[in-house]
Short mmCIF file of C-alpha atoms in Angstrom, two decimals:
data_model
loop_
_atom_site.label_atom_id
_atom_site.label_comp_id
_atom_site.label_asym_id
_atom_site.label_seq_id
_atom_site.Cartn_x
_atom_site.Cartn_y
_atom_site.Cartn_z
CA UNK A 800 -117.34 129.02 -29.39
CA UNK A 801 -115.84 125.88 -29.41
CA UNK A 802 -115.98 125.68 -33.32
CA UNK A 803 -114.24 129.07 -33.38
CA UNK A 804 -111.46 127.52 -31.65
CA UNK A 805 -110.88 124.93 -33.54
CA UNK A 806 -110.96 127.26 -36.63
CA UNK A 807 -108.60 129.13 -35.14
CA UNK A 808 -106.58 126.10 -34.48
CA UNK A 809 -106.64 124.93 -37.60
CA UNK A 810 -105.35 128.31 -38.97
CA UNK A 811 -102.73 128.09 -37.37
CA UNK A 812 -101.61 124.75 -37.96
CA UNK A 813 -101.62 126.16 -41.27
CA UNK A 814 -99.55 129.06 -41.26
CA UNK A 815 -97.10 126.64 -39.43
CA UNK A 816 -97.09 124.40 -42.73
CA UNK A 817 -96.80 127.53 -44.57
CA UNK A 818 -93.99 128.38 -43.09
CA UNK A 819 -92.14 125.06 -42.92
CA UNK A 820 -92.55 124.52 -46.95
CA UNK A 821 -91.21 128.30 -47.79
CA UNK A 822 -87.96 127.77 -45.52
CA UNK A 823 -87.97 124.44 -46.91
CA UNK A 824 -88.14 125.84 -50.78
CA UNK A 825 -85.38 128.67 -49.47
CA UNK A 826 -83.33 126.28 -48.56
CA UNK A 827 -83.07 123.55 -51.22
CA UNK A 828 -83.51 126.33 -53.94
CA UNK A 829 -79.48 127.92 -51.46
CA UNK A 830 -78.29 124.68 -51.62
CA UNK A 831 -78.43 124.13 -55.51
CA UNK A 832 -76.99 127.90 -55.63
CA UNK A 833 -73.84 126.12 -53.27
CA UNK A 834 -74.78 129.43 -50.56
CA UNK A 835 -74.55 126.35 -47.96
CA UNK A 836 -74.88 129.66 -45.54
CA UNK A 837 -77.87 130.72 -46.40
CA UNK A 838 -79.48 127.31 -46.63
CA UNK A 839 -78.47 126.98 -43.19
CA UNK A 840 -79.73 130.13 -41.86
CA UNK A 841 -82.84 128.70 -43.63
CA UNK A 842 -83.19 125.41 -41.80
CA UNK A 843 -82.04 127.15 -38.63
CA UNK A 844 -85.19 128.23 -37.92
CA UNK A 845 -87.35 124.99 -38.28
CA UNK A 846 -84.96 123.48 -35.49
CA UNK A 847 -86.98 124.07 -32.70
CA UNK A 848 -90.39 122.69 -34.51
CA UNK A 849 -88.56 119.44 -35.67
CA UNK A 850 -90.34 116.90 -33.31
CA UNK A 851 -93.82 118.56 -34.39
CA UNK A 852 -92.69 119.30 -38.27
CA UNK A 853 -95.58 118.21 -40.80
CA UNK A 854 -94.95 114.75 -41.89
CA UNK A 855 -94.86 115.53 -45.45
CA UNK A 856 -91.78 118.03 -44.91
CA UNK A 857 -89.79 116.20 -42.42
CA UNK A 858 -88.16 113.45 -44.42
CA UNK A 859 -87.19 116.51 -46.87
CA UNK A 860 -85.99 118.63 -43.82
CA UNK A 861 -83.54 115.97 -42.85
CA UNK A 862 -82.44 115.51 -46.51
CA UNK A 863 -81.71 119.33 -46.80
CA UNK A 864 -79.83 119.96 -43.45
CA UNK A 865 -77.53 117.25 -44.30
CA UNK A 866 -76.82 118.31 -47.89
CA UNK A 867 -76.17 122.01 -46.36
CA UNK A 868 -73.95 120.96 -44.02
CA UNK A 869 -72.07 118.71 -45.89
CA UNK A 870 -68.37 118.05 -44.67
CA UNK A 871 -68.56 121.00 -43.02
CA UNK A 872 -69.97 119.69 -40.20
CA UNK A 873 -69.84 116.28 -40.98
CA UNK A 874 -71.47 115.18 -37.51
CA UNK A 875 -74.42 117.60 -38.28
CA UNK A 876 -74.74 116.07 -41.88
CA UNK A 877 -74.15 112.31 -40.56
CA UNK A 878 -77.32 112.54 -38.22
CA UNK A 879 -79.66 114.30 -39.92
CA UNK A 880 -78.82 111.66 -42.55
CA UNK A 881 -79.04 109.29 -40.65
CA UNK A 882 -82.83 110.51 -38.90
CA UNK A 883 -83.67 110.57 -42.68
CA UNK A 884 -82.95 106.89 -43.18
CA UNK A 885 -84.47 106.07 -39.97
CA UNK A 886 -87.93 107.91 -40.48
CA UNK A 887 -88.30 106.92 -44.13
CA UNK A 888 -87.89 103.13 -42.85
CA UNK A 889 -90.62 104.03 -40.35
CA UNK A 890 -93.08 105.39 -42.66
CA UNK A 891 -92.17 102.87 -45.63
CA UNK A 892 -91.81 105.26 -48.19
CA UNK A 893 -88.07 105.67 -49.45
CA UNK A 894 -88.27 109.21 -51.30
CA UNK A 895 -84.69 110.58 -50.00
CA UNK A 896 -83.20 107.14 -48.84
CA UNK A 897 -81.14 106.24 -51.73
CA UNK A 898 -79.96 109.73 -52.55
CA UNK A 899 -78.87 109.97 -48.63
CA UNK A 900 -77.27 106.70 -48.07
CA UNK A 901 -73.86 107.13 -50.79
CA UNK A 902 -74.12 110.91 -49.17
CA UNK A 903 -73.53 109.32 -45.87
CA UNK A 904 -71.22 107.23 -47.21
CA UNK A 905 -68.64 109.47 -48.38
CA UNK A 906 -68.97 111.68 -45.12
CA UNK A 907 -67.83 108.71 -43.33
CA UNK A 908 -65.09 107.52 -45.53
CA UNK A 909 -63.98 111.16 -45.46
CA UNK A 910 -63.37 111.64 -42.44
CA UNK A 911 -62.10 107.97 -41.81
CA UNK A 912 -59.47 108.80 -44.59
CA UNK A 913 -58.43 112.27 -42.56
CA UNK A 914 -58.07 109.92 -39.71
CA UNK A 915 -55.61 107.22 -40.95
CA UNK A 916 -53.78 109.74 -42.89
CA UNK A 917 -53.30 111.88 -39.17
CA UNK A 918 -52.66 108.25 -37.46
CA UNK A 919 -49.67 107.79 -40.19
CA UNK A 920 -48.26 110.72 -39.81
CA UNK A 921 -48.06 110.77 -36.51
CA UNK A 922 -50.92 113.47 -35.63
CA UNK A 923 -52.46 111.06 -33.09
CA UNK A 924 -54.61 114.02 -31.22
CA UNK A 925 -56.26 115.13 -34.84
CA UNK A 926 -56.24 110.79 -35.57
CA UNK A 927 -58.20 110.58 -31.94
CA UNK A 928 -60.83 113.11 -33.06
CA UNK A 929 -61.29 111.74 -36.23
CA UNK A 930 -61.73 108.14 -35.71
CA UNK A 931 -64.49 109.00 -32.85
CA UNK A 932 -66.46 111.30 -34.98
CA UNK A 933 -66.28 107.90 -37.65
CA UNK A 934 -67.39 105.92 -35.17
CA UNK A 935 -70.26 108.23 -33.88
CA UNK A 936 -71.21 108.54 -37.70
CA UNK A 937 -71.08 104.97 -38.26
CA UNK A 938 -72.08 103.35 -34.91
CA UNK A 939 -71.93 99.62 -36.76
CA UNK A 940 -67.66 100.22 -36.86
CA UNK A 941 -66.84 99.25 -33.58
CA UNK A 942 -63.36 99.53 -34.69
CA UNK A 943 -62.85 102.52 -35.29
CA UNK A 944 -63.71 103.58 -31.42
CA UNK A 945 -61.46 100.88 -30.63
CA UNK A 946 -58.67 103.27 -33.37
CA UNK A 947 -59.91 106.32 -31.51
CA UNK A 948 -58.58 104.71 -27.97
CA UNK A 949 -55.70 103.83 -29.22
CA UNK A 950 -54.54 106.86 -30.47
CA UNK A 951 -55.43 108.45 -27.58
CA UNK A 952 -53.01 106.50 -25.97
CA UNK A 953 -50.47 107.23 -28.40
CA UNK A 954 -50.93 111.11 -27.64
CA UNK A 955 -51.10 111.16 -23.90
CA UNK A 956 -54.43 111.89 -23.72
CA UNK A 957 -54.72 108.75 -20.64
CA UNK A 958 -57.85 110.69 -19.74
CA UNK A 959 -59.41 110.45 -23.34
CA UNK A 960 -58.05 107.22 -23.93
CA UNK A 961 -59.83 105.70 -20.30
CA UNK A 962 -62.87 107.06 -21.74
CA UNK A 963 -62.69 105.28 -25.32
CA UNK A 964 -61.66 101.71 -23.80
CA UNK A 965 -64.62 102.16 -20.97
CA UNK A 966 -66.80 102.72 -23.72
CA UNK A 967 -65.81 99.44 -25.64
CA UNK A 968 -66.19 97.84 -22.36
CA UNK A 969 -70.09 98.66 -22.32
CA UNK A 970 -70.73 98.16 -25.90
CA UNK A 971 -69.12 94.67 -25.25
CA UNK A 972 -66.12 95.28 -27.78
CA UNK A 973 -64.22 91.77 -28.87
CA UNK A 974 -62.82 93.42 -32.04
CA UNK A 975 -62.79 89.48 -33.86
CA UNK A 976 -62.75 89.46 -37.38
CA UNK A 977 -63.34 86.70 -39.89
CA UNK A 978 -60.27 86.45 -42.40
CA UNK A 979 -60.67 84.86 -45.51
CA UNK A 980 -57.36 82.24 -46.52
CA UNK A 981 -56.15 80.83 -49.12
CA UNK A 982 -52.59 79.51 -49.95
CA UNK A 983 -50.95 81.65 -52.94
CA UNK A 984 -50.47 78.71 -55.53
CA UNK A 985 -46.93 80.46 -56.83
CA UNK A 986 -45.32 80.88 -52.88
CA UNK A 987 -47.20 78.22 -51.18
CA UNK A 988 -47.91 80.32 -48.38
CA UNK A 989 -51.25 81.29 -46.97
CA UNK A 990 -52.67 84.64 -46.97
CA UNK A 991 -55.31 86.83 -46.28
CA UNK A 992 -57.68 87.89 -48.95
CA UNK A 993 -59.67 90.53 -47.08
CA UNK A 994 -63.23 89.80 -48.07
CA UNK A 995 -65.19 86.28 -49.23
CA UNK A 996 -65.59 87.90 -53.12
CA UNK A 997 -62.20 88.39 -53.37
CA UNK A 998 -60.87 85.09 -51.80
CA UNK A 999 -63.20 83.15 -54.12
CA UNK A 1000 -62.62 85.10 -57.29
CA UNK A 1001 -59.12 84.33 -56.91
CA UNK A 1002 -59.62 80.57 -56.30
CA UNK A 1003 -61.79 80.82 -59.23
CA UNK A 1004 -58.82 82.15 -61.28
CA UNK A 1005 -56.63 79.47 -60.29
CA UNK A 1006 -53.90 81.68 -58.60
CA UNK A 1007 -55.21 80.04 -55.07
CA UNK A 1008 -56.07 76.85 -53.41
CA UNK A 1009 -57.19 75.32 -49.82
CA UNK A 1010 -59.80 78.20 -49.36
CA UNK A 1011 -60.43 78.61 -45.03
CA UNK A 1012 -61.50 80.71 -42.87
CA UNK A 1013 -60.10 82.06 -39.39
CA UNK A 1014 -61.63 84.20 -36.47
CA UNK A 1015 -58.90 86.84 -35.26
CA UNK A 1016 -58.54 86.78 -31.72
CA UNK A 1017 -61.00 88.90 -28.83
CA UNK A 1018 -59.08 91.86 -28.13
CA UNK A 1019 -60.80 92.14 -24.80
CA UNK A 1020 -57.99 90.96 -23.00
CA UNK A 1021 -55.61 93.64 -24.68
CA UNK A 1022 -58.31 96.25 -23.86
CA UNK A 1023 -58.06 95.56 -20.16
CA UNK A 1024 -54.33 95.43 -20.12
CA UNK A 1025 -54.47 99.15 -21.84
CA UNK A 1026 -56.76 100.34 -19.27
CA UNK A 1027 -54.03 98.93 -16.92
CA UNK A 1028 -51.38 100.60 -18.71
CA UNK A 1029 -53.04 104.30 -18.42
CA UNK A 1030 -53.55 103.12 -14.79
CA UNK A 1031 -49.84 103.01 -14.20
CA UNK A 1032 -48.85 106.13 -16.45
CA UNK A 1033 -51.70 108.07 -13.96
CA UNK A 1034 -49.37 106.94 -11.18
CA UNK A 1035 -52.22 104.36 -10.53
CA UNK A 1036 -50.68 100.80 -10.82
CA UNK A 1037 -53.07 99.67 -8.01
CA UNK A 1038 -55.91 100.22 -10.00
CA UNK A 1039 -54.73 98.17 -12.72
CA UNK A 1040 -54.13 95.68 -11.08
CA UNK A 1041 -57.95 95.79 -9.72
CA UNK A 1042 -59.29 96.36 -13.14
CA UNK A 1043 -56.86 92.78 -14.26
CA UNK A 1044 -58.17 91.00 -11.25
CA UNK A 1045 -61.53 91.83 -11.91
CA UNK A 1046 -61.37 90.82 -15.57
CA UNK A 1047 -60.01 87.24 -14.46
CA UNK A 1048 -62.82 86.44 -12.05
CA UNK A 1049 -64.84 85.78 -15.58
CA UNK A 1050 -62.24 84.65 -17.56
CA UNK A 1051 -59.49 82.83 -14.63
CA UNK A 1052 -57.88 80.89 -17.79
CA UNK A 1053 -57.35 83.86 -20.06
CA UNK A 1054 -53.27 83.60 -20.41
CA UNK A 1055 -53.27 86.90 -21.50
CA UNK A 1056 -54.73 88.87 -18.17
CA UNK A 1057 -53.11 86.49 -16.52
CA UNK A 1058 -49.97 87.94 -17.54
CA UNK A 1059 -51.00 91.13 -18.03
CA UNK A 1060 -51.51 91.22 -14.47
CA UNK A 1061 -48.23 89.93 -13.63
CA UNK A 1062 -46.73 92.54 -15.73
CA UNK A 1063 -48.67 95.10 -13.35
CA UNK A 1064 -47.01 93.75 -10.44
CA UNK A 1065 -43.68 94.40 -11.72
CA UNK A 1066 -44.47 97.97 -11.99
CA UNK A 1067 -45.05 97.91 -8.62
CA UNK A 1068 -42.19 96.01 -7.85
CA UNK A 1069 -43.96 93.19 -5.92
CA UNK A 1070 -41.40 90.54 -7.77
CA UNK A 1071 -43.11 87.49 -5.05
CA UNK A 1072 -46.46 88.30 -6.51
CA UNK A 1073 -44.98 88.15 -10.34
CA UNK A 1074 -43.52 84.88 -9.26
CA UNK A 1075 -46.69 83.90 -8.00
CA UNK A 1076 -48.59 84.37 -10.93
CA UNK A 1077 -45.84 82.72 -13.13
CA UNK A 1078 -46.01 79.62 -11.45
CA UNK A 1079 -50.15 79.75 -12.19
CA UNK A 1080 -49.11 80.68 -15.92
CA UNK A 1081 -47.06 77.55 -16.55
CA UNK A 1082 -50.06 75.34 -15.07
CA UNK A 1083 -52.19 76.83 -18.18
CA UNK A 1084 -49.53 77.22 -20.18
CA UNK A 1085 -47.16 74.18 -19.65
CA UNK A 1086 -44.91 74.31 -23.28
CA UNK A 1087 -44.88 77.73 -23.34
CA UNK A 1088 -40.69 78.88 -22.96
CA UNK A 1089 -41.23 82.43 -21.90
CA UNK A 1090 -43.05 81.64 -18.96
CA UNK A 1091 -40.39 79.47 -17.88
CA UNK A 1092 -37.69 82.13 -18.83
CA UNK A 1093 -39.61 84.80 -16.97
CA UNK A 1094 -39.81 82.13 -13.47
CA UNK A 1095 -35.89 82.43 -14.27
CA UNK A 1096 -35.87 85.87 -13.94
CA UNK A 1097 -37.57 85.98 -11.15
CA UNK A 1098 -35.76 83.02 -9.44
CA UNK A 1099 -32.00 85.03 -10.51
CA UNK A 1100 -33.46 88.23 -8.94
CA UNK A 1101 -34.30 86.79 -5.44
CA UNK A 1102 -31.10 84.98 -5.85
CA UNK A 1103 -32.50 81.08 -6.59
CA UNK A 1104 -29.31 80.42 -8.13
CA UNK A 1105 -30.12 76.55 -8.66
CA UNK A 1106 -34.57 76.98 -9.28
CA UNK A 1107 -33.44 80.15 -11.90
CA UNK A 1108 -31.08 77.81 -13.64
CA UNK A 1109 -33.74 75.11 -13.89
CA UNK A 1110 -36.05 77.50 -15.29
CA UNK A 1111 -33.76 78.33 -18.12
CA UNK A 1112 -32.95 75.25 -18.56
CA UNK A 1113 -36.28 73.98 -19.47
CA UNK A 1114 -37.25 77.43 -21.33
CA UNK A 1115 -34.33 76.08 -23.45
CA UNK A 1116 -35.59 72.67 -23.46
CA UNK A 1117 -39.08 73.59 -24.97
CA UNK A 1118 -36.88 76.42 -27.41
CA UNK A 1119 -33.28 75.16 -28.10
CA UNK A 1120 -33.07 78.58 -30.50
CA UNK A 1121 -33.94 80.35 -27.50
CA UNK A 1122 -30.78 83.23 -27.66
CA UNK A 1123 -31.63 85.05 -24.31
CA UNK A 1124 -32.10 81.91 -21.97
CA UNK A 1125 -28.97 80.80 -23.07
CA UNK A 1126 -27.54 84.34 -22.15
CA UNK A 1127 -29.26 84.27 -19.18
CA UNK A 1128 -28.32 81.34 -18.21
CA UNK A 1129 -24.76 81.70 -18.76
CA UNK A 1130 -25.18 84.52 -16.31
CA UNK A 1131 -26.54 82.97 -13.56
CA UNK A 1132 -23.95 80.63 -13.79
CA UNK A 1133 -21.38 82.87 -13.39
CA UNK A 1134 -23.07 84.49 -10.73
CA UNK A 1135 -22.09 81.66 -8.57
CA UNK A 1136 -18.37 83.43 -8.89
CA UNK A 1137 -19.16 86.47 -6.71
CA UNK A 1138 -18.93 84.35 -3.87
CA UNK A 1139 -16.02 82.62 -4.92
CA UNK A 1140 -14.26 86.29 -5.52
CA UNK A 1141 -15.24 87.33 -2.36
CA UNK A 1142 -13.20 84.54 -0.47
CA UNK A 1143 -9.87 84.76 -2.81
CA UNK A 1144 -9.72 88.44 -1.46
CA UNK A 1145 -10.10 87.11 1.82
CA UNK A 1146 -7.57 84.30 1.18
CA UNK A 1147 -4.85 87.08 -0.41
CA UNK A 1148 -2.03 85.76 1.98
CA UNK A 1149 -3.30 82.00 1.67
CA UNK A 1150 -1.23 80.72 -1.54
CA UNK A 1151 -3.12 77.07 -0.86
CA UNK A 1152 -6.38 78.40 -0.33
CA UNK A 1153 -6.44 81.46 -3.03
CA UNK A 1154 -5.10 78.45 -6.04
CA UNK A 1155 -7.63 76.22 -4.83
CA UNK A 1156 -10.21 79.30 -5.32
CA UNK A 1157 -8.88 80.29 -8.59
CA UNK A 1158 -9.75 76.67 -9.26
CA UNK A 1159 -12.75 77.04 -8.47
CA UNK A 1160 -13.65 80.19 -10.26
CA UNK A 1161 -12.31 78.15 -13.97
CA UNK A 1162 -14.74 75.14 -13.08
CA UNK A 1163 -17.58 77.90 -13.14
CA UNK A 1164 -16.21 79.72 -16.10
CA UNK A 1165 -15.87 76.37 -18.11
CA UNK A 1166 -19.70 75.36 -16.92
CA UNK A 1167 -21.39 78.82 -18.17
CA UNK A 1168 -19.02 78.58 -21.39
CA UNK A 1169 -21.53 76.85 -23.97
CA UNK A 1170 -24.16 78.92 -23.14
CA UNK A 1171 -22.72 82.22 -23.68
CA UNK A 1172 -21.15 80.81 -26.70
CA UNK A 1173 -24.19 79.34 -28.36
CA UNK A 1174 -26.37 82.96 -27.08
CA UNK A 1175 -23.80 85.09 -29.18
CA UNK A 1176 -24.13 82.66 -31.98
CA UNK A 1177 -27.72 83.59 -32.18
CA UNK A 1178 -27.78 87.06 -31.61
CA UNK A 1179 -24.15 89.04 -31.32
CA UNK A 1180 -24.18 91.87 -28.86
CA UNK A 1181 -21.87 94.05 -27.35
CA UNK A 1182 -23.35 92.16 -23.66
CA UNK A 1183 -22.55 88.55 -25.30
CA UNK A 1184 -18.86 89.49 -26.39
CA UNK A 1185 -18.24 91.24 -23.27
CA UNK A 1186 -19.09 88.53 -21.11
CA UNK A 1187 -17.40 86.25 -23.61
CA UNK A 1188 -13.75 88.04 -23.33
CA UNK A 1189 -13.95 88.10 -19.48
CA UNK A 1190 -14.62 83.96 -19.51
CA UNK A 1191 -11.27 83.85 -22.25
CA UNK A 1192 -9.45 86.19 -19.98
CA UNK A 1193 -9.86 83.75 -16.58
CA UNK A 1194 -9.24 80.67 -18.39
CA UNK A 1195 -6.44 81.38 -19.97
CA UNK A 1196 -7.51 81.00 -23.68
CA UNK A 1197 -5.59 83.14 -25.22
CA UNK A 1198 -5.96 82.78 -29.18
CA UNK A 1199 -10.08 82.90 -28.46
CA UNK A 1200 -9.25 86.10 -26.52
CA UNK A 1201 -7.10 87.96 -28.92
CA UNK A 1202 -9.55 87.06 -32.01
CA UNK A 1203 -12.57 88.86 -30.04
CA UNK A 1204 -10.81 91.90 -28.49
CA UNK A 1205 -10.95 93.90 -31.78
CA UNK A 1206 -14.41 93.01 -32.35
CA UNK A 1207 -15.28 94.27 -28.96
CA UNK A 1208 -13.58 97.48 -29.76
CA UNK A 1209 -15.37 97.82 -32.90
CA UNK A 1210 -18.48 97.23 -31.36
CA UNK A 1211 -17.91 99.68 -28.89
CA UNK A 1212 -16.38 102.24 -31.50
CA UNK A 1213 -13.00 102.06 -30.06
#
């Protein structure tokens, strides 16, 4: 009895194989017709016996499947490509390998080329879709999930997007690149070369010299302030600033979250805790001019006259070509005027006192001059004229007055 089972057994094990190679043979013999339909109908039905498939068919089942579904289903394709590689390396026999691999290849660089050419145009939903199903393809490009949750972003999709820059969070995403310099020999700059070959071919030419190499930075930091972001367009600023805080118990020196965080607090309108974290940013950051200018801000809003203007003062110091310190400067400067203003209307029957006022107003007018001058030297606007006319108007300079007014009416398409 027991040798009648096994017989049986066996039989059927058989039939099973039998089975296997004639959808197998239907199949390949479909696909070199191009009826990818029926090829699939074929393989469709040696799905469920996969796991359990006869060895000698399965690297040629995997093969098959992903030459019938082609870009037609270019996720199907990718993996059973991709099962195929990984089996053949198992079993050390590479039979399909080789004919798989430039297969795989052009699925991916297919549907990487639909994506960039969505992302350009502005189709950042299809651009989403596309640079995920690249990435799930080819699980070695990081970047492209890191493409995928960006233009999720770009489309609205906060949701989607959350989802993509988690997922670089647990693969450990820095996104740092090595880029291959050289300084072009004819403009004496340095550039980029893209790969090693190419960097070194062209210093073997002679068109380049100085041959380095430089490490773009982690984009960690940026991932955390884009999770941040989507926080506060989800009407969630207060869990951005959690995921920030969070991000700087590791990293307390990163600059970046450091002001990333601050910018958080803004949206929230907590201007003492921006101020806060300013002050911490110039201790890291001591020669930076935007930090300083931003303390300014700050200082102007809560009505620091004096701190604000030292602020600018040394954002200026550490920039002198810095056009919007100067501007902002100026302003705070004349700020000091409002107060002034207020007493000369109180003053209106008090010759003595109202001169002495007016007097007073021209000393601030003179002090904020230079700045305003020297901010709409470096960048003209219709705010830098403006403010420049009303300082001509109150002191009394006429000839600077009358050569601006027609500029100011141009620039306001009068």
């Amino acid at each position: 009895m027991k040798n009648q089972i096994l017989a049986l057994t066996v039989g059927f094990l058989s039939i099973a194989s039998f089975a296997q190679k004639d959808e197998l043979k239907a199949a390949e013999k479909a696909i070199k017709k191009g009826e990818f339909k029926e090829a699939k109908a074929a393989l469709a039905g040696l799905e469920a016996t996969e796991d359990s498939m006869d060895s000698k068919y399965k690297a040629k089942y995997y093969f098959l499947k992903g030459s019938a579904f082609g870009s037609s289903n270019a996720e199907k394709a990718a993996a059973a490509y991709n099962k195929l590689i990984a089996y053949e390396k198992e079993i050390g026999k590479q039979k399909y390998t080789k004919e798989a691999e430039p297969k795989l290849n052009e699925l991916i660089q297919s549907v990487s080329k639909n994506a960039i050419k969505a992302y350009n145009e502005q189709d950042y939903k299809n651009a989403t879709s596309d640079f995920y199903l690249t990435y799930k393809l080819s699980p070695k490009d990081t970047s492209f999930l890191y493409n995928a949750a960006l233009s999720s972003s770009l489309a609205k999709d906060y949701d989607g997007a959350l989802k993509y820059y988690k997922e670089l969070q647990e693969i450990k995403y820095t996104g740092i690149t090595t880029q291959y310099i050289a300084v072009n020999k004819e403009t004496g700059e340095e550039e980029d070369l893209g790969t090693k070959a190419n960097r070194d071919a062209m210093i073997k030419f002679g068109k380049y010299t100085n041959p380095s190499n430089k490490n773009t930075e982690s984009k960690q930091a940026e991932i955390i302030k884009n999770i941040g972001y989507i926080y506060v367009n989800q009407g969630k600023p207060e869990l951005a600033v959690e995921a920030l805080e969070e991000a700087r118990k590791s990293n307390p020196k990163d600059i970046n979250l450091l002001l990333n965080q601050a910018q958080m607090y803004i949206e929230l309108e907590k201007m003492d805790k921006f101020g806060e974290l300013m002050k911490e940013a110039v201790e890291l950051d001591p020669t930076n001019p935007t930090l300083f200018f931003n303390l300014g801000v700050v200082n102007a809003q809560e009505n620091h006259i004096e701190e604000a203007i030292g602020f600018y003062e040394k954002a200026i110091e550490l920039n002198p070509e810095y056009g919007d310190a100067y501007l902002n400067l100026g302003v705070t400067i004349l700020n000091k005027r409002i107060e002034v203003i207020n007493e000369m209307n109180e003053n209106l029957s008090n010759e003595k006192k109202y001169t002495e006022l007016e007097g007073e107003l021209k000393v601030i007018c003179k002090e904020a001059l230079p700045y305003i001058v020297k901010a709409d030297k470096l960048g003209r606007t219709e705010g830098t004229v403006s403010t420049l006319l009303n300082i001509y108007d109150t002191l009394e300079m006429t000839s600077e007055a009358d050569a601006l007014r027609p500029i100011y009416k141009e620039m306001r398409g009068q």
